[in-house]
Amino acid sequence: MMGLPSLNSLDQAQTVRIWLATEKTDMRCGFDRLAERVQAVIGVDPLSGHLFVFRSCRGDRLKILVWDRDGYVLWYKRLEEGVFKLPRVPEGARSMELRASELAMVLDGIDMTKLKRVPRYPGRGEPQKGNSRTEEKVMRKEIS
């Protein structure tokens, strides 16, 4: 039985992408209707091998569609209690790309709206900014 690919392998794979349809989806949709939604809403070829995530109207169900060499695989999860908490969606976006780690957090019940991604590197051409008070204290200690 084919399961969802290991999220660790997805993190390291450069070619597999994860797309979330931000609009609510009727969970009665099967393989073909979801593939049509991939093309219409996300604008990607459903045979690409990427993962396509769809959320139910109530938010307690997710479907993930992926093409696996010779046919579609549909992964379906229903929560017994609560809803899936998705990341913040840019206004007006019909779809957005997720990292494998973000999908893992959604599936594990972590509220993505309460998370904040902190800057990890300065933008292009901008000097790196630090905490001047901390730098000043360190410099004083080094001089003394």
GROMACS .gro file of N, CA and C in nm:
model
  432
    1MET      N    1   0.084  -0.118   0.000
    1MET     CA    2   0.000   0.000   0.000
    1MET      C    3   0.088   0.124   0.000
    2MET      N    4   0.061   0.216  -0.087
    2MET     CA    5   0.138   0.340  -0.099
    2MET      C    6   0.092   0.437   0.008
    3GLY      N    7   0.185   0.490   0.085
    3GLY     CA    8   0.153   0.591   0.185
    3GLY      C    9   0.204   0.725   0.139
    4LEU      N   10   0.185   0.824   0.223
    4LEU     CA   11   0.236   0.957   0.196
    4LEU      C   12   0.388   0.949   0.200
    5PRO      N   13   0.459   1.009   0.106
    5PRO     CA   14   0.604   1.004   0.109
    5PRO      C   15   0.657   1.060   0.240
    6SER      N   16   0.770   1.007   0.283
    6SER     CA   17   0.832   1.054   0.407
    6SER      C   18   0.857   1.204   0.395
    7LEU      N   19   0.817   1.278   0.500
    7LEU     CA   20   0.834   1.423   0.496
    7LEU      C   21   0.982   1.461   0.497
    8ASN      N   22   1.066   1.379   0.558
    8ASN     CA   23   1.210   1.406   0.553
    8ASN      C   24   1.261   1.398   0.409
    9SER      N   25   1.213   1.300   0.335
    9SER     CA   26   1.258   1.288   0.195
    9SER      C   27   1.206   1.406   0.113
   10LEU      N   28   1.088   1.457   0.148
   10LEU     CA   29   1.036   1.573   0.075
   10LEU      C   30   1.116   1.698   0.105
   11ASP      N   31   1.163   1.713   0.230
   11ASP     CA   32   1.244   1.829   0.265
   11ASP      C   33   1.372   1.833   0.181
   12GLN      N   34   1.427   1.716   0.150
   12GLN     CA   35   1.553   1.710   0.078
   12GLN      C   36   1.534   1.705  -0.073
   13ALA      N   37   1.414   1.678  -0.116
   13ALA     CA   38   1.388   1.670  -0.260
   13ALA      C   39   1.367   1.809  -0.316
   14GLN      N   40   1.439   1.841  -0.419
   14GLN     CA   41   1.426   1.971  -0.483
   14GLN      C   42   1.311   1.974  -0.583
   15THR      N   43   1.270   1.857  -0.630
   15THR     CA   44   1.171   1.854  -0.737
   15THR      C   45   1.029   1.841  -0.689
   16VAL      N   46   1.005   1.783  -0.571
   16VAL     CA   47   0.869   1.767  -0.521
   16VAL      C   48   0.828   1.893  -0.447
   17ARG      N   49   0.714   1.947  -0.489
   17ARG     CA   50   0.661   2.067  -0.424
   17ARG      C   51   0.526   2.033  -0.363
   18ILE      N   52   0.485   2.112  -0.265
   18ILE     CA   53   0.358   2.088  -0.197
   18ILE      C   54   0.273   2.214  -0.216
   19TRP      N   55   0.157   2.196  -0.277
   19TRP     CA   56   0.067   2.307  -0.305
   19TRP      C   57  -0.060   2.293  -0.223
   20LEU      N   58  -0.102   2.402  -0.159
   20LEU     CA   59  -0.225   2.406  -0.083
   20LEU      C   60  -0.327   2.490  -0.158
   21ALA      N   61  -0.443   2.430  -0.185
   21ALA     CA   62  -0.555   2.507  -0.241
   21ALA      C   63  -0.619   2.579  -0.123
   22THR      N   64  -0.617   2.711  -0.124
   22THR     CA   65  -0.663   2.787  -0.008
   22THR      C   66  -0.814   2.795   0.001
   23GLU      N   67  -0.883   2.773  -0.110
   23GLU     CA   68  -1.029   2.773  -0.109
   23GLU      C   69  -1.079   2.641  -0.053
   24LYS      N   70  -1.191   2.645   0.015
   24LYS     CA   71  -1.248   2.523   0.072
   24LYS      C   72  -1.292   2.431  -0.041
   25THR      N   73  -1.277   2.301  -0.018
   25THR     CA   74  -1.304   2.201  -0.120
   25THR      C   75  -1.411   2.103  -0.072
   26ASP      N   76  -1.499   2.067  -0.161
   26ASP     CA   77  -1.600   1.966  -0.132
   26ASP      C   78  -1.528   1.832  -0.122
   27MET      N   79  -1.535   1.767  -0.008
   27MET     CA   80  -1.463   1.641   0.012
   27MET      C   81  -1.526   1.523  -0.061
   28ARG      N   82  -1.637   1.547  -0.129
   28ARG     CA   83  -1.694   1.441  -0.213
   28ARG      C   84  -1.616   1.429  -0.344
   29CYS      N   85  -1.531   1.527  -0.372
   29CYS     CA   86  -1.449   1.522  -0.494
   29CYS      C   87  -1.356   1.402  -0.489
   30GLY      N   88  -1.349   1.333  -0.602
   30GLY     CA   89  -1.259   1.220  -0.614
   30GLY      C   90  -1.136   1.259  -0.695
   31PHE      N   91  -1.067   1.159  -0.745
   31PHE     CA   92  -0.942   1.179  -0.817
   31PHE      C   93  -0.955   1.280  -0.931
   32ASP      N   94  -1.052   1.257  -1.018
   32ASP     CA   95  -1.063   1.339  -1.139
   32ASP      C   96  -1.101   1.483  -1.110
   33ARG      N   97  -1.199   1.505  -1.022
   33ARG     CA   98  -1.239   1.643  -0.990
   33ARG      C   99  -1.127   1.716  -0.916
   34LEU      N  100  -1.054   1.648  -0.830
   34LEU     CA  101  -0.941   1.713  -0.762
   34LEU      C  102  -0.831   1.747  -0.863
   35ALA      N  103  -0.807   1.658  -0.959
   35ALA     CA  104  -0.708   1.687  -1.063
   35ALA      C  105  -0.750   1.808  -1.145
   36GLU      N  106  -0.880   1.820  -1.173
   36GLU     CA  107  -0.930   1.939  -1.243
   36GLU      C  108  -0.908   2.065  -1.161
   37ARG      N  109  -0.930   2.055  -1.028
   37ARG     CA  110  -0.908   2.170  -0.939
   37ARG      C  111  -0.760   2.208  -0.934
   38VAL      N  112  -0.672   2.109  -0.943
   38VAL     CA  113  -0.529   2.139  -0.945
   38VAL      C  114  -0.499   2.229  -1.064
   39GLN      N  115  -0.551   2.195  -1.180
   39GLN     CA  116  -0.527   2.275  -1.300
   39GLN      C  117  -0.595   2.411  -1.291
   40ALA      N  118  -0.721   2.415  -1.248
   40ALA     CA  119  -0.798   2.539  -1.248
   40ALA      C  120  -0.757   2.635  -1.136
   41VAL      N  121  -0.735   2.584  -1.015
   41VAL     CA  122  -0.709   2.669  -0.900
   41VAL      C  123  -0.560   2.693  -0.879
   42ILE      N  124  -0.482   2.587  -0.887
   42ILE     CA  125  -0.339   2.599  -0.858
   42ILE      C  126  -0.259   2.630  -0.984
   43GLY      N  127  -0.308   2.585  -1.098
   43GLY     CA  128  -0.241   2.613  -1.225
   43GLY      C  129  -0.118   2.529  -1.249
   44VAL      N  130  -0.118   2.408  -1.197
   44VAL     CA  131  -0.005   2.316  -1.211
   44VAL      C  132  -0.057   2.186  -1.272
   45ASP      N  133   0.029   2.117  -1.345
   45ASP     CA  134  -0.007   1.988  -1.404
   45ASP      C  135  -0.024   1.885  -1.292
   46PRO      N  136  -0.142   1.823  -1.279
   46PRO     CA  137  -0.162   1.726  -1.172
   46PRO      C  138  -0.077   1.600  -1.187
   47LEU      N  139  -0.019   1.579  -1.304
   47LEU     CA  140   0.068   1.463  -1.327
   47LEU      C  141   0.215   1.493  -1.295
   48SER      N  142   0.240   1.607  -1.235
   48SER     CA  143   0.377   1.653  -1.209
   48SER      C  144   0.449   1.577  -1.099
   49GLY      N  145   0.374   1.505  -1.015
   49GLY     CA  146   0.436   1.437  -0.903
   49GLY      C  147   0.439   1.522  -0.776
   50HIS      N  148   0.391   1.646  -0.786
   50HIS     CA  149   0.382   1.732  -0.669
   50HIS      C  150   0.264   1.687  -0.583
   51LEU      N  151   0.262   1.730  -0.457
   51LEU     CA  152   0.151   1.701  -0.367
   51LEU      C  153   0.055   1.819  -0.369
   52PHE      N  154  -0.074   1.790  -0.374
   52PHE     CA  155  -0.177   1.893  -0.378
   52PHE      C  156  -0.270   1.871  -0.259
   53VAL      N  157  -0.277   1.970  -0.172
   53VAL     CA  158  -0.351   1.959  -0.046
   53VAL      C  159  -0.482   2.037  -0.058
   54PHE      N  160  -0.590   1.974  -0.015
   54PHE     CA  161  -0.723   2.035  -0.017
   54PHE      C  162  -0.785   2.024   0.121
   55ARG      N  163  -0.850   2.131   0.166
   55ARG     CA  164  -0.913   2.136   0.299
   55ARG      C  165  -1.064   2.139   0.282
   56SER      N  166  -1.135   2.071   0.372
   56SER     CA  167  -1.281   2.067   0.367
   56SER      C  168  -1.343   2.199   0.412
   57CYS      N  169  -1.472   2.212   0.385
   57CYS     CA  170  -1.545   2.333   0.425
   57CYS      C  171  -1.541   2.354   0.576
   58ARG      N  172  -1.557   2.247   0.652
   58ARG     CA  173  -1.555   2.259   0.799
   58ARG      C  174  -1.414   2.265   0.855
   59GLY      N  175  -1.314   2.227   0.775
   59GLY     CA  176  -1.175   2.233   0.819
   59GLY      C  177  -1.128   2.113   0.898
   60ASP      N  178  -1.212   2.009   0.906
   60ASP     CA  179  -1.174   1.891   0.984
   60ASP      C  180  -1.124   1.775   0.896
   61ARG      N  181  -1.111   1.801   0.766
   61ARG     CA  182  -1.067   1.697   0.672
   61ARG      C  183  -0.967   1.755   0.573
   62LEU      N  184  -0.871   1.673   0.537
   62LEU     CA  185  -0.773   1.709   0.435
   62LEU      C  186  -0.765   1.595   0.335
   63LYS      N  187  -0.746   1.632   0.209
   63LYS     CA  188  -0.714   1.534   0.105
   63LYS      C  189  -0.585   1.580   0.039
   64ILE      N  190  -0.498   1.484   0.012
   64ILE     CA  191  -0.373   1.513  -0.058
   64ILE      C  192  -0.370   1.424  -0.181
   65LEU      N  193  -0.359   1.488  -0.297
   65LEU     CA  194  -0.356   1.417  -0.425
   65LEU      C  195  -0.214   1.420  -0.479
   66VAL      N  196  -0.166   1.306  -0.526
   66VAL     CA  197  -0.033   1.299  -0.587
   66VAL      C  198  -0.036   1.194  -0.698
   67TRP      N  199   0.036   1.221  -0.805
   67TRP     CA  200   0.050   1.125  -0.915
   67TRP      C  201   0.170   1.037  -0.883
   68ASP      N  202   0.152   0.905  -0.888
   68ASP     CA  203   0.259   0.810  -0.856
   68ASP      C  204   0.288   0.721  -0.976
   69ARG      N  205   0.365   0.770  -1.071
   69ARG     CA  206   0.411   0.700  -1.190
   69ARG      C  207   0.302   0.646  -1.282
   70ASP      N  208   0.206   0.570  -1.226
   70ASP     CA  209   0.105   0.509  -1.312
   70ASP      C  210  -0.038   0.529  -1.262
   71GLY      N  211  -0.056   0.619  -1.169
   71GLY     CA  212  -0.192   0.645  -1.120
   71GLY      C  213  -0.191   0.743  -1.005
   72TYR      N  214  -0.308   0.796  -0.975
   72TYR     CA  215  -0.321   0.890  -0.864
   72TYR      C  216  -0.326   0.817  -0.731
   73VAL      N  217  -0.273   0.881  -0.629
   73VAL     CA  218  -0.287   0.836  -0.492
   73VAL      C  219  -0.362   0.947  -0.419
   74LEU      N  220  -0.463   0.909  -0.343
   74LEU     CA  221  -0.540   1.007  -0.267
   74LEU      C  222  -0.530   0.971  -0.120
   75TRP      N  223  -0.472   1.063  -0.044
   75TRP     CA  224  -0.456   1.045   0.100
   75TRP      C  225  -0.562   1.131   0.166
   76TYR      N  226  -0.636   1.074   0.262
   76TYR     CA  227  -0.750   1.143   0.322
   76TYR      C  228  -0.741   1.131   0.473
   77LYS      N  229  -0.752   1.243   0.543
   77LYS     CA  230  -0.749   1.240   0.689
   77LYS      C  231  -0.868   1.317   0.743
   78ARG      N  232  -0.939   1.255   0.838
   78ARG     CA  233  -1.053   1.317   0.905
   78ARG      C  234  -1.022   1.325   1.054
   79LEU      N  235  -1.034   1.444   1.111
   79LEU     CA  236  -1.013   1.460   1.254
   79LEU      C  237  -1.141   1.426   1.329
   80GLU      N  238  -1.127   1.362   1.441
   80GLU     CA  239  -1.242   1.331   1.526
   80GLU      C  240  -1.283   1.453   1.608
   81GLU      N  241  -1.186   1.542   1.630
   81GLU     CA  242  -1.213   1.662   1.710
   81GLU      C  243  -1.125   1.775   1.659
   82GLY      N  244  -1.178   1.896   1.652
   82GLY     CA  245  -1.100   2.012   1.610
   82GLY      C  246  -1.090   2.026   1.460
   83VAL      N  247  -1.007   2.122   1.418
   83VAL     CA  248  -0.986   2.150   1.276
   83VAL      C  249  -0.837   2.164   1.248
   84PHE      N  250  -0.802   2.150   1.121
   84PHE     CA  251  -0.664   2.172   1.079
   84PHE      C  252  -0.636   2.321   1.078
   85LYS      N  253  -0.525   2.362   1.136
   85LYS     CA  254  -0.485   2.502   1.139
   85LYS      C  255  -0.380   2.523   1.031
   86LEU      N  256  -0.417   2.598   0.929
   86LEU     CA  257  -0.329   2.621   0.815
   86LEU      C  258  -0.250   2.749   0.834
   87PRO      N  259  -0.140   2.763   0.760
   87PRO     CA  260  -0.064   2.888   0.769
   87PRO      C  261  -0.146   3.006   0.717
   88ARG      N  262  -0.101   3.126   0.750
   88ARG     CA  263  -0.168   3.246   0.699
   88ARG      C  264  -0.160   3.247   0.547
   89VAL      N  265  -0.272   3.280   0.487
   89VAL     CA  266  -0.280   3.281   0.341
   89VAL      C  267  -0.273   3.426   0.294
   90PRO      N  268  -0.185   3.456   0.199
   90PRO     CA  269  -0.181   3.592   0.144
   90PRO      C  270  -0.318   3.629   0.087
   91GLU      N  271  -0.359   3.751   0.111
   91GLU     CA  272  -0.492   3.795   0.067
   91GLU      C  273  -0.510   3.777  -0.083
   92GLY      N  274  -0.621   3.717  -0.119
   92GLY     CA  275  -0.655   3.697  -0.259
   92GLY      C  276  -0.590   3.575  -0.323
   93ALA      N  277  -0.504   3.505  -0.250
   93ALA     CA  278  -0.435   3.389  -0.307
   93ALA      C  279  -0.529   3.270  -0.313
   94ARG      N  280  -0.531   3.202  -0.425
   94ARG     CA  281  -0.613   3.082  -0.441
   94ARG      C  282  -0.533   2.956  -0.405
   95SER      N  283  -0.402   2.971  -0.403
   95SER     CA  284  -0.316   2.860  -0.365
   95SER      C  285  -0.186   2.916  -0.309
   96MET      N  286  -0.114   2.831  -0.237
   96MET     CA  287   0.017   2.871  -0.186
   96MET      C  288   0.103   2.746  -0.170
   97GLU      N  289   0.232   2.767  -0.177
   97GLU     CA  290   0.325   2.656  -0.163
   97GLU      C  291   0.359   2.637  -0.016
   98LEU      N  292   0.366   2.512   0.028
   98LEU     CA  293   0.403   2.478   0.164
   98LEU      C  294   0.538   2.407   0.164
   99ARG      N  295   0.610   2.421   0.272
   99ARG     CA  296   0.729   2.340   0.295
   99ARG      C  297   0.683   2.208   0.355
  100ALA      N  298   0.764   2.105   0.342
  100ALA     CA  299   0.730   1.975   0.401
  100ALA      C  300   0.713   1.988   0.552
  101SER      N  301   0.797   2.070   0.615
  101SER     CA  302   0.787   2.089   0.760
  101SER      C  303   0.655   2.156   0.797
  102GLU      N  304   0.606   2.247   0.713
  102GLU     CA  305   0.477   2.312   0.740
  102GLU      C  306   0.362   2.211   0.728
  103LEU      N  307   0.368   2.126   0.627
  103LEU     CA  308   0.265   2.023   0.613
  103LEU      C  309   0.269   1.930   0.734
  104ALA      N  310   0.387   1.894   0.779
  104ALA     CA  311   0.399   1.807   0.897
  104ALA      C  312   0.335   1.872   1.019
  105MET      N  313   0.356   2.003   1.037
  105MET     CA  314   0.297   2.072   1.151
  105MET      C  315   0.145   2.075   1.141
  106VAL      N  316   0.092   2.099   1.021
  106VAL     CA  317  -0.052   2.099   1.002
  106VAL      C  318  -0.108   1.961   1.039
  107LEU      N  319  -0.045   1.855   0.990
  107LEU     CA  320  -0.093   1.720   1.017
  107LEU      C  321  -0.078   1.681   1.163
  108ASP      N  322   0.020   1.740   1.232
  108ASP     CA  323   0.043   1.711   1.374
  108ASP      C  324  -0.041   1.798   1.468
  109GLY      N  325  -0.122   1.888   1.413
  109GLY     CA  326  -0.210   1.969   1.495
  109GLY      C  327  -0.149   2.097   1.549
  110ILE      N  328  -0.041   2.142   1.491
  110ILE     CA  329   0.021   2.267   1.535
  110ILE      C  330  -0.049   2.382   1.465
  111ASP      N  331  -0.085   2.485   1.542
  111ASP     CA  332  -0.156   2.601   1.488
  111ASP      C  333  -0.057   2.689   1.413
  112MET      N  334  -0.062   2.682   1.282
  112MET     CA  335   0.032   2.756   1.198
  112MET      C  336   0.010   2.907   1.203
  113THR      N  337  -0.110   2.952   1.242
  113THR     CA  338  -0.136   3.096   1.245
  113THR      C  339  -0.066   3.163   1.362
  114LYS      N  340  -0.025   3.085   1.461
  114LYS     CA  341   0.041   3.142   1.579
  114LYS      C  342   0.193   3.140   1.566
  115LEU      N  343   0.242   3.082   1.459
  115LEU     CA  344   0.386   3.074   1.438
  115LEU      C  345   0.435   3.196   1.363
  116LYS      N  346   0.556   3.235   1.392
  116LYS     CA  347   0.617   3.348   1.323
  116LYS      C  348   0.753   3.304   1.272
  117ARG      N  349   0.775   3.320   1.144
  117ARG     CA  350   0.905   3.287   1.087
  117ARG      C  351   0.996   3.406   1.106
  118VAL      N  352   1.109   3.383   1.170
  118VAL     CA  353   1.204   3.491   1.197
  118VAL      C  354   1.306   3.498   1.084
  119PRO      N  355   1.357   3.619   1.056
  119PRO     CA  356   1.457   3.633   0.949
  119PRO      C  357   1.581   3.550   0.983
  120ARG      N  358   1.633   3.483   0.884
  120ARG     CA  359   1.751   3.398   0.904
  120ARG      C  360   1.876   3.457   0.840
  121TYR      N  361   1.859   3.555   0.754
  121TYR     CA  362   1.973   3.618   0.687
  121TYR      C  363   1.928   3.755   0.639
  122PRO      N  364   2.021   3.847   0.625
  122PRO     CA  365   1.982   3.981   0.578
  122PRO      C  366   1.943   3.976   0.430
  123GLY      N  367   1.864   4.076   0.391
  123GLY     CA  368   1.824   4.086   0.250
  123GLY      C  369   1.943   4.123   0.165
  124ARG      N  370   1.927   4.116   0.036
  124ARG     CA  371   2.036   4.147  -0.057
  124ARG      C  372   2.083   4.291  -0.041
  125GLY      N  373   2.211   4.311  -0.033
  125GLY     CA  374   2.270   4.444  -0.032
  125GLY      C  375   2.252   4.520   0.099
  126GLU      N  376   2.184   4.461   0.195
  126GLU     CA  377   2.166   4.530   0.322
  126GLU      C  378   2.274   4.485   0.419
  127PRO      N  379   2.333   4.579   0.494
  127PRO     CA  380   2.430   4.537   0.593
  127PRO      C  381   2.360   4.459   0.704
  128GLN      N  382   2.432   4.363   0.763
  128GLN     CA  383   2.374   4.284   0.870
  128GLN      C  384   2.357   4.372   0.992
  129LYS      N  385   2.238   4.369   1.050
  129LYS     CA  386   2.209   4.450   1.167
  129LYS      C  387   2.213   4.361   1.289
  130GLY      N  388   2.274   4.408   1.394
  130GLY     CA  389   2.278   4.332   1.518
  130GLY      C  390   2.223   4.416   1.631
  131ASN      N  391   2.228   4.361   1.749
  131ASN     CA  392   2.185   4.433   1.867
  131ASN      C  393   2.302   4.518   1.912
  132SER      N  394   2.295   4.650   1.891
  132SER     CA  395   2.410   4.737   1.918
  132SER      C  396   2.447   4.737   2.065
  133ARG      N  397   2.350   4.727   2.156
  133ARG     CA  398   2.383   4.723   2.299
  133ARG      C  399   2.463   4.599   2.334
  134THR      N  400   2.422   4.486   2.280
  134THR     CA  401   2.495   4.362   2.306
  134THR      C  402   2.634   4.370   2.247
  135GLU      N  403   2.646   4.422   2.124
  135GLU     CA  404   2.777   4.435   2.060
  135GLU      C  405   2.866   4.528   2.142
  136GLU      N  406   2.808   4.636   2.196
  136GLU     CA  407   2.884   4.733   2.275
  136GLU      C  408   2.938   4.666   2.402
  137LYS      N  409   2.855   4.586   2.471
  137LYS     CA  410   2.898   4.517   2.592
  137LYS      C  411   3.010   4.419   2.561
  138VAL      N  412   2.995   4.344   2.453
  138VAL     CA  413   3.098   4.248   2.414
  138VAL      C  414   3.228   4.319   2.386
  139MET      N  415   3.222   4.432   2.315
  139MET     CA  416   3.343   4.507   2.282
  139MET      C  417   3.409   4.560   2.408
  140ARG      N  418   3.330   4.606   2.506
  140ARG     CA  419   3.388   4.657   2.632
  140ARG      C  420   3.459   4.545   2.705
  141LYS      N  421   3.398   4.425   2.708
  141LYS     CA  422   3.460   4.310   2.777
  141LYS      C  423   3.591   4.272   2.709
  142GLU      N  424   3.593   4.276   2.575
  142GLU     CA  425   3.713   4.238   2.503
  142GLU      C  426   3.825   4.339   2.527
  143ILE      N  427   3.791   4.468   2.538
  143ILE     CA  428   3.890   4.573   2.559
  143ILE      C  429   3.946   4.567   2.701
  144SER      N  430   3.861   4.537   2.803
  144SER     CA  431   3.906   4.539   2.942
  144SER      C  432   3.998   4.424   2.975
   0.00000   0.00000   0.00000
